[in-house]
Amino acid sequence: MRYQPVMGLEIHCELLTDSKVFCSCQNEFGGSENTRVCPRCSGMPGTLPLLNKGAVKLAAKAGFATNCTVHNYSAFDRKNYFYPDLPKAYQITQFESPICTDGYIDVVGGKRIRINRIHIEEDAGKLVHDDYEGISLADYNRCGVPLIEIVTEPDFRTVEEVQDFVVQIAQRMQYSGVCDARMEQGSLRVDVNISLMPYGSDEFGTRAEIKNLNSVKSIGRAIEYEIQRQSEILDNGGEVVQETRRYNENHDDTKALRSKEEAHDYRYFPEPDIPPVLFTDEEIEEIRKEMPELPHKRFERYTEEYKIPAEDAKLIIAQKAFSDFYDEAVSAVPEYKMISNLMLGEVSHQLNETGMSIDEVRFSPADVAKTAEMAAKGVISKGSAKDMIVIMFEKGGAPEDIAKENGFIMDNDTSGLDDIIDGVLAAQADVVEKYKNGNEKLFGFIMGQVIKAAGKGANPALIKEALTAKLK
Ligand SMILES: [Zn+2]
């Protein structure tokens, strides 16, 4: 390809407050249409907004989670436009003086992506289109839901950088309690600005904006499509038009929504009904102190201190609750790798099978830790450890009891083992012959026969040792 893609992002995150940003309506996803509205958020004339302090605090936390400066002074502005999902005909946002600026996140390949700003604003409602009746209906439940918008510089050059950034933002917002980052429910939505320039050039081309992408996969596909589309235009000597486009998952393409000629003049002006937000340095410091350990710091701890492979560490930190569970387990028993293996293996498998989340399971982090400890000490085999997890999923119970009741406690007494092995070797004389003639793969089969003969609770490690000695 002859062109270098250049991308920037605008990410909207719905804040995890109890109530909306300028009224006391419940802030929760769902609900019957127009049941979570009041005169304020439905834009009745004469009503006044009252700023939600919790929303401001979460916006500051988003700033700390992304290395931004959190400002002592920020203020609100009105962005004027008419659309049926916005009953006031203006959106309250922060234009001139956003709460956070000048942050960054390092993405794959060690590249630093600069964050221009994070500002607070209110969400709009939703239009529900009924194609059958040929009508559109307005649902105002989402009006006034608190949002932050994270705006990056156009620093992205590859799809991988964009996707890694979005995953990191989602995780950091989740860890900080700012946003649940459920992209499929629209609580985190991504707009991608994309333009192409010839390799070697440093002059950006004309950009198109793809709105409201709601999965990491869609982001990748929409960018790939847009690179293709713009390349073809440029190859044919045409000009890319500055416009807003929508990605359609079913068709896997992007379609123009509106061009620059139709772009709004938002006529921003300071919001007269909300005083500026003022923080003292001490207040900012108080909020900073509440920040939890962020996912990239956990990743470092897992890989550097605990020596967990990077791929595994990535999987553990992906969900905060899962990572918290792991942390609690290893703080009880420092069997880092064994606990990681159990959690990414049988625990994850069972969670996927049952559709449960880690908060809902019948066992505690201490139970997983105990199981790992028993396996590490050779009290039970690693295979039995997995079986124990399955049983704890189904019925719960103390690991020691489960191990006893199910005969998982290994017999580490090797006195009877010689006779058992001799018996198997005699019974499988022809297999043993082949093994001795060089077919080494048969070791596993012979080993299996001995374990079977030795019965439940036999210690595979000891059997392997004894069998290897015998077969020499
Ligand atoms: Zn309301």
PDB file of N, CA and C and ligand atoms in Angstrom, residues 20 23-25 37-38 40-41, ligand 1:
ATOM      1  N   LYS A  20     -28.400  10.869  37.224  1.00  0.00           N
ATOM      2  CA  LYS A  20     -27.945  11.550  36.013  1.00  0.00           C
ATOM      3  C   LYS A  20     -27.098  12.785  36.359  1.00  0.00           C
ATOM      4  N   CYS A  23     -29.748  16.063  37.090  1.00  0.00           N
ATOM      5  CA  CYS A  23     -31.015  15.877  37.803  1.00  0.00           C
ATOM      6  C   CYS A  23     -30.883  14.608  38.638  1.00  0.00           C
ATOM      7  N   SER A  24     -31.943  14.247  39.379  1.00  0.00           N
ATOM      8  CA  SER A  24     -31.802  13.084  40.261  1.00  0.00           C
ATOM      9  C   SER A  24     -32.428  11.819  39.663  1.00  0.00           C
ATOM     10  N   CYS A  25     -32.719  11.802  38.371  1.00  0.00           N
ATOM     11  CA  CYS A  25     -33.228  10.580  37.737  1.00  0.00           C
ATOM     12  C   CYS A  25     -32.188   9.466  37.838  1.00  0.00           C
ATOM     13  N   VAL A  37     -37.176   9.766  33.315  1.00  0.00           N
ATOM     14  CA  VAL A  37     -37.070  11.159  32.881  1.00  0.00           C
ATOM     15  C   VAL A  37     -37.803  12.068  33.856  1.00  0.00           C
ATOM     16  N   CYS A  38     -37.398  13.353  33.870  1.00  0.00           N
ATOM     17  CA  CYS A  38     -38.056  14.359  34.687  1.00  0.00           C
ATOM     18  C   CYS A  38     -38.064  15.652  33.883  1.00  0.00           C
ATOM     19  N   ARG A  40     -36.310  18.216  34.107  1.00  0.00           N
ATOM     20  CA  ARG A  40     -34.975  18.726  33.799  1.00  0.00           C
ATOM     21  C   ARG A  40     -34.345  18.011  32.613  1.00  0.00           C
ATOM     22  N   CYS A  41     -34.304  16.655  32.680  1.00  0.00           N
ATOM     23  CA  CYS A  41     -33.575  15.959  31.616  1.00  0.00           C
ATOM     24  C   CYS A  41     -34.411  15.821  30.351  1.00  0.00           C
TER      25      CYS A  41
HETATM   26 ZN    ZN B   1     -34.186  13.753  35.054  1.00  0.00          ZN
END
